[in-house]
N, CA, C and O atoms as a MOPAC input file, in Angstrom:
PM7 MOZYME 1SCF
protein

 N    -31.20800 1    11.81300 1     3.55200 1
 C    -31.30100 1    10.85900 1     4.35900 1
 C    -31.75600 1     9.41300 1     4.74700 1
 O    -31.21700 1     8.40200 1     5.19700 1
 N    -33.55800 1     9.97100 1     4.18700 1
 C    -34.42600 1     9.08200 1     5.06500 1
 C    -34.71400 1     7.96900 1     3.63400 1
 O    -35.34800 1     6.91700 1     3.55600 1
 N    -33.88900 1     8.79900 1     2.55400 1
 C    -34.41000 1     8.06700 1     1.18100 1
 C    -32.69100 1     6.59400 1     1.45300 1
 O    -32.69300 1     5.39400 1     1.18100 1
 N    -31.54200 1     7.46000 1     2.05400 1
 C    -30.81100 1     6.58700 1     2.03600 1
 C    -30.78800 1     5.35100 1     3.17400 1
 O    -30.08100 1     4.36700 1     2.95800 1
 N    -31.57700 1     5.44700 1     4.36600 1
 C    -31.99300 1     4.53600 1     5.09500 1
 C    -33.06600 1     3.57400 1     4.88700 1
 O    -33.27900 1     2.71900 1     5.74700 1
 N    -33.83100 1     3.64200 1     3.71400 1
 C    -35.02200 1     3.28700 1     3.14300 1
 C    -34.20000 1     1.94000 1     2.25400 1
 O    -34.40600 1     0.75100 1     2.50000 1
 N    -33.50900 1     2.31800 1     1.48400 1
 C    -32.31100 1     1.84500 1     0.36700 1
 C    -31.50700 1     1.11400 1     0.99400 1
 O    -31.08500 1     0.17500 1     0.31900 1
 N    -31.00900 1     1.19700 1     2.35200 1
 C    -30.40500 1     0.33900 1     3.48100 1
 C    -30.57400 1    -0.91000 1     3.65700 1
 O    -29.95900 1    -1.96000 1     3.46800 1
 N    -32.12300 1    -0.34900 1     4.30000 1
 C    -33.24200 1    -1.35600 1     4.72900 1
 C    -33.65100 1    -2.21200 1     4.06300 1
 O    -34.02400 1    -3.30200 1     4.49600 1
 N    -33.65200 1    -1.86200 1     2.88400 1
 C    -34.18000 1    -2.43900 1     1.57400 1
 C    -32.92500 1    -3.66000 1     1.23000 1
 O    -33.23700 1    -4.79500 1     0.86800 1
 N    -31.90400 1    -3.34600 1     1.35600 1
 C    -31.15300 1    -4.37200 1     1.01800 1
 C    -30.81400 1    -4.79100 1     1.80900 1
 O    -30.45500 1    -5.88200 1     1.36400 1
 N    -30.41700 1    -4.79800 1     3.69900 1
 C    -30.75100 1    -5.34400 1     4.07400 1
 C    -31.82300 1    -6.50400 1     4.24300 1
 O    -31.34700 1    -7.61300 1     3.99900 1
 N    -32.42800 1    -6.50300 1     4.40700 1
 C    -33.49100 1    -7.39200 1     4.44100 1
 C    -33.59000 1    -8.02100 1     3.07000 1
 O    -34.49000 1    -8.84700 1     3.22000 1
 N    -33.20600 1    -8.09300 1     1.91600 1
 C    -33.22000 1    -8.91700 1     0.99800 1
 C    -31.66200 1    -9.83800 1     1.11300 1
 O    -31.42800 1   -10.89500 1     0.52900 1
 N    -30.91400 1    -9.23600 1     1.85200 1
 C    -29.50600 1   -10.29900 1     2.55600 1
 C    -30.06100 1   -11.06400 1     3.78000 1
 O    -29.53300 1   -12.13400 1     4.08400 1
 N    -31.21500 1   -10.52100 1     4.58000 1
 C    -31.75300 1   -11.31800 1     5.39500 1
 C    -32.47800 1   -12.13200 1     4.84700 1
 O    -32.36400 1   -13.22200 1     5.40700 1
 N    -33.12200 1   -12.14700 1     4.08500 1
 C    -34.17800 1   -13.38900 1     3.03100 1
 C    -32.95000 1   -14.83800 1     2.32600 1
 O    -32.93900 1   -16.06500 1     2.23200 1
 N    -32.03500 1   -13.59600 1     1.96800 1
 C    -31.30200 1   -14.82300 1     1.41500 1
 C    -29.91300 1   -14.56800 1     1.82800 1
 O    -29.13200 1   -13.87600 1     1.17500 1
 N    -29.65500 1   -15.11300 1     2.86300 1
 C    -28.60100 1   -14.63200 1     2.95500 1
 C    -26.95200 1   -15.80000 1     2.76000 1
 O    -25.82600 1   -15.74500 1     3.25500 1
 N    -27.71200 1   -16.84600 1     1.68300 1
 C    -26.67800 1   -17.73400 1     1.26700 1
 C    -26.13400 1   -17.24300 1    -0.49800 1
 O    -25.27900 1   -17.84500 1    -1.14700 1
 N    -26.91400 1   -16.01300 1    -0.95900 1
 C    -26.49500 1   -14.81500 1    -2.10200 1
 C    -25.40600 1   -14.45900 1    -2.15400 1
 O    -25.59200 1   -13.29600 1    -1.79300 1
 N    -24.41100 1   -14.52600 1    -2.31400 1
 C    -22.69900 1   -13.96400 1    -2.61500 1
 C    -22.98500 1   -12.21400 1    -2.87200 1
 O    -22.70900 1   -11.13900 1    -2.33900 1
 N    -23.79400 1   -12.81000 1    -4.17300 1
 C    -23.73600 1   -11.11400 1    -4.75400 1
 C    -24.28600 1   -10.70000 1    -3.68400 1
 O    -23.41600 1   -10.66300 1    -2.81400 1
 N    -25.44300 1   -10.31100 1    -3.22000 1
 C    -26.43000 1    -9.57700 1    -2.07900 1
 C    -25.34800 1    -9.22000 1    -1.27300 1
 O    -25.30200 1    -8.10900 1    -0.74600 1
 N    -24.55500 1    -9.98100 1    -1.14000 1
 C    -23.69400 1    -9.50900 1     0.35300 1
 C    -22.38800 1    -8.17300 1    -0.51500 1
 O    -21.83900 1    -7.27400 1     0.12300 1
 N    -22.25100 1    -8.34700 1    -1.53700 1
 C    -21.29400 1    -7.76300 1    -2.19900 1
 C    -22.45400 1    -6.66100 1    -2.62400 1
 O    -21.98600 1    -5.54600 1    -2.38900 1
 N    -23.58900 1    -6.57300 1    -3.07900 1
 C    -24.18200 1    -5.34000 1    -3.38100 1
 C    -24.47000 1    -4.42700 1    -1.92200 1
 O    -25.01400 1    -3.32700 1    -1.82300 1
 N    -24.05700 1    -5.06200 1    -1.14300 1
 C    -24.79300 1    -3.88500 1     0.06300 1
 C    -22.96700 1    -3.56400 1     0.65900 1
 O    -22.53200 1    -2.53300 1     1.17200 1
 N    -22.55600 1    -4.27500 1     0.48800 1
 C    -20.88000 1    -4.00100 1     0.74300 1
 C    -20.65900 1    -2.93500 1     0.11800 1
 O    -20.12700 1    -1.98600 1     0.69400 1
 N    -21.16000 1    -2.85900 1    -1.68000 1
 C    -20.58900 1    -1.43700 1    -2.05200 1
 C    -21.12300 1    -0.43400 1    -2.46400 1
 O    -20.63300 1     0.49800 1    -3.10200 1
 N    -23.08500 1    -0.74500 1    -1.78700 1
 C    -23.58200 1     0.39100 1    -0.93000 1
 C    -23.09500 1     1.38900 1     0.12800 1
 O    -23.14800 1     2.61800 1     0.17500 1
 N    -22.46200 1     0.19600 1     1.20000 1
 C    -21.77000 1     0.92000 1     2.09600 1
 C    -20.70000 1     2.02500 1     1.91000 1
 O    -20.66600 1     3.15700 1     2.39300 1
 N    -19.64900 1     1.25700 1     0.90000 1
 C    -18.68900 1     1.95700 1     0.57300 1
 C    -18.92300 1     3.33300 1    -0.29400 1
 O    -18.13600 1     4.25700 1    -0.08800 1
 N    -20.10800 1     3.52500 1    -1.37600 1
 C    -20.30600 1     4.33200 1    -1.71100 1
 C    -20.97700 1     5.51600 1    -0.84000 1
 O    -21.04300 1     6.68200 1    -1.22700 1
 N    -21.33800 1     5.15900 1     0.07900 1
 C    -22.20100 1     6.41800 1     0.90100 1
 C    -21.08000 1     6.26000 1     2.37500 1
 O    -21.57100 1     6.08100 1     3.49000 1
 N    -19.41700 1     6.36700 1     2.14700 1
 C    -19.09200 1     6.65900 1     3.19100 1
 C    -18.51200 1     5.80200 1     4.13400 1
 O    -17.65500 1     6.23100 1     4.90700 1
 N    -18.90700 1     4.57200 1     4.15600 1
 C    -19.01300 1     3.19100 1     5.64900 1
 C    -18.06900 1     2.63900 1     4.84500 1
 O    -18.41000 1     1.98100 1     3.86200 1
 N    -16.65900 1     2.85800 1     5.19300 1
 C    -15.70600 1     1.98600 1     4.42000 1
 C    -15.57400 1     0.86100 1     4.99600 1
 O    -15.58900 1    -0.13900 1     4.27800 1
 N    -15.40800 1     0.70800 1     6.46600 1
 C    -15.13000 1    -0.44300 1     7.71500 1
 C    -16.11300 1    -1.36900 1     7.41800 1
 O    -15.82000 1    -2.51000 1     7.06100 1
 N    -17.27700 1    -0.97500 1     7.53400 1
 C    -18.45400 1    -1.61000 1     7.71700 1
 C    -18.41200 1    -2.53700 1     6.07900 1
 O    -18.41500 1    -3.76600 1     6.01000 1
 N    -18.37900 1    -1.70800 1     5.02300 1
 C    -18.11800 1    -2.45600 1     3.91500 1
 C    -16.90500 1    -3.58500 1     3.83900 1
 O    -16.89200 1    -4.53700 1     3.06000 1
 N    -16.07900 1    -3.32600 1     4.63900 1
 C    -15.04500 1    -4.61200 1     4.24300 1
 C    -15.32200 1    -5.25600 1     5.21400 1
 O    -14.98100 1    -6.43400 1     5.11600 1
 N    -15.92300 1    -4.91600 1     6.35500 1
 C    -16.56300 1    -5.84200 1     7.16100 1
 C    -17.55500 1    -6.67500 1     6.31900 1
 O    -17.10100 1    -7.81800 1     6.37000 1
 N    -18.64400 1    -6.68300 1     5.59300 1
 C    -19.30600 1    -7.12100 1     5.11800 1
 C    -18.92600 1    -8.41200 1     3.86300 1
 O    -19.52000 1    -9.43700 1     3.52800 1
 N    -17.88900 1    -7.88300 1     3.49800 1
 C    -16.61600 1    -8.27700 1     2.37300 1
 C    -16.00700 1    -9.50600 1     2.91100 1
 O    -15.90800 1   -10.55800 1     2.28000 1
 N    -15.59600 1    -9.30300 1     4.14500 1
 C    -15.08900 1    -9.83600 1     5.36400 1
 C    -15.66300 1   -11.42200 1     5.51300 1
 O    -15.50500 1   -12.59700 1     5.18400 1
 N    -16.30400 1   -10.64300 1     6.13500 1
 C    -18.03500 1   -12.18200 1     6.80300 1
 C    -18.47500 1   -12.95600 1     5.48900 1
 O    -18.30500 1   -14.17500 1     5.46000 1
 N    -18.92900 1   -12.42400 1     4.60300 1
 C    -19.19900 1   -13.28200 1     3.08200 1
 C    -17.90600 1   -14.09900 1     2.50900 1
 O    -18.09500 1   -15.16700 1     1.92700 1
 N    -16.39800 1   -13.50200 1     2.71100 1
 C    -15.48100 1   -14.16800 1     2.39800 1
 C    -15.00000 1   -16.11900 1     3.48500 1
 O    -14.48300 1   -17.19500 1     3.18400 1
 N    -15.50900 1   -15.57700 1     4.53100 1
 C    -15.04500 1   -16.49900 1     5.43600 1
 C    -15.95000 1   -17.53600 1     5.75900 1
 O    -15.64100 1   -18.58100 1     6.33100 1
 N    -17.36200 1   -17.13100 1     5.27800 1
 C    -18.59000 1   -18.36000 1     5.14200 1
 C    -17.97800 1   -19.34200 1     4.69200 1
 O    -17.88900 1   -20.17400 1     5.59600 1
 N    -17.28500 1   -19.85600 1     3.34500 1
 C    -17.07500 1   -20.50400 1     2.38400 1
 C    -15.90100 1   -21.39100 1     2.76300 1
 O    -15.74600 1   -22.57100 1     2.44900 1
 N    -14.82800 1   -20.36000 1     3.74300 1
 C    -13.57400 1   -21.31800 1     4.31400 1
 C    -13.79300 1   -21.80200 1     5.63800 1
 O    -14.59600 1   -21.21200 1     6.36100 1
 N    -13.09400 1   -22.93700 1     6.09300 1
 C    -12.78400 1   -24.11100 1     6.89600 1
 C    -11.59300 1   -23.46700 1     7.26300 1
 O    -10.85600 1   -22.82400 1     6.51600 1
 N    -11.40200 1   -23.76200 1     8.90500 1
 C    -10.42000 1   -23.82800 1     9.76900 1
 C     -9.45200 1   -23.44800 1     8.94500 1
 O     -9.59000 1   -23.82400 1     7.78000 1
 N     -8.08000 1   -22.52300 1     9.31800 1
 C     -6.61700 1   -22.73800 1     8.53400 1
 C     -6.51900 1   -20.78800 1     8.42200 1
 O     -7.41700 1   -20.00500 1     8.73100 1
 N     -5.03000 1   -20.42600 1     7.84400 1
 C     -4.79500 1   -19.85400 1     7.34100 1
 C     -5.05800 1   -18.66600 1     7.12200 1
 O     -4.72300 1   -17.65500 1     7.74000 1
 N     -5.93500 1   -18.85900 1     5.83400 1
 C     -6.65200 1   -18.13600 1     5.38700 1
 C     -7.92400 1   -17.34600 1     6.24400 1
 O     -8.42400 1   -16.22100 1     6.23700 1
 N     -8.13900 1   -18.67000 1     7.00200 1
 C     -9.49100 1   -17.92800 1     7.70700 1
 C     -9.13900 1   -17.22900 1     8.69400 1
 O     -9.57500 1   -16.10900 1     8.96000 1
 N     -8.18900 1   -17.94800 1     9.40400 1
 C     -7.55700 1   -16.82700 1    10.50500 1
 C     -7.00600 1   -15.47100 1     9.94600 1
 O     -7.36600 1   -14.55600 1    10.68600 1
 N     -6.24300 1   -15.02800 1     8.87600 1
 C     -6.04700 1   -13.83500 1     8.49500 1
 C     -6.75900 1   -13.04800 1     8.21300 1
 O     -6.41300 1   -11.92000 1     7.86000 1
 N     -8.71200 1   -13.71100 1     8.35400 1
 C     -9.71800 1   -12.86000 1     7.25000 1
 C    -10.18900 1   -12.48900 1     8.83000 1
 O    -10.66500 1   -11.36600 1     8.99300 1
 N    -10.08800 1   -13.29800 1     9.88800 1
 C    -10.95300 1   -13.71300 1    11.26400 1
 C     -9.77700 1   -12.56100 1    11.84700 1
 O    -10.28700 1   -11.60700 1    12.43400 1
 N     -8.56700 1   -12.55500 1    11.76500 1
 C     -7.72900 1   -11.12700 1    12.77300 1
 C     -7.95500 1    -9.96800 1    11.54900 1
 O     -7.02500 1    -9.16800 1    11.45600 1
 N     -8.93700 1    -9.80900 1    10.72200 1
 C     -8.71300 1    -8.42800 1     9.92900 1
 C     -9.81900 1    -8.25600 1    10.47500 1
 O     -9.90200 1    -7.06900 1    10.79200 1
 N    -11.30500 1    -9.18200 1    10.93700 1
 C    -12.27800 1    -8.41200 1    11.07700 1
 C    -12.29000 1    -7.99300 1    12.44800 1
 O    -12.83200 1    -7.01600 1    12.96600 1
 N    -11.56100 1    -8.95300 1    12.96200 1
 C    -10.94600 1    -7.94800 1    14.93400 1
 C    -10.37600 1    -7.06200 1    14.93000 1
 O    -10.41000 1    -6.38700 1    15.95800 1
 N     -9.54400 1    -6.58700 1    13.77100 1
 C     -8.87500 1    -5.42700 1    13.92400 1
 C    -10.16200 1    -3.93700 1    13.66500 1
 O    -10.28400 1    -2.92100 1    14.34800 1
 N    -10.87400 1    -4.33700 1    12.53100 1
 C    -11.62300 1    -3.64300 1    11.84400 1
 C    -12.64500 1    -3.74300 1    13.76300 1
 O    -12.42300 1    -3.00000 1    14.71900 1
 N    -13.00400 1    -4.14500 1    13.74100 1
 C    -14.04100 1    -4.25400 1    15.38000 1
 C    -13.65000 1    -3.52000 1    16.16100 1
 O    -14.41100 1    -2.91100 1    16.91300 1
 N    -12.09300 1    -3.36800 1    16.18400 1
 C    -11.34800 1    -2.66100 1    17.48700 1
 C    -11.41700 1    -1.35400 1    16.96500 1
 O    -11.90300 1    -0.72600 1    17.90500 1
 N    -11.21700 1    -0.51100 1    15.98800 1
 C    -11.11700 1     0.76300 1    15.43700 1
 C    -12.21800 1     1.46400 1    15.34300 1
 O    -12.18900 1     2.59800 1    14.86400 1

């Protein structure tokens, strides 16, 4: 358990240092999913995808899904 916490902390620290690195967002999402955290993993992917989208139907659909995840 402690090792997993340290692994996730290291991944999040890297993401904090380089939030523009799309690859790191996906690495963190994959790690979360592999460790039974499908909801947070999906949220990471949604946030990454929303960062590059202007307002519009595609972004609204992603935002709606994000809100649904938060509500669950």
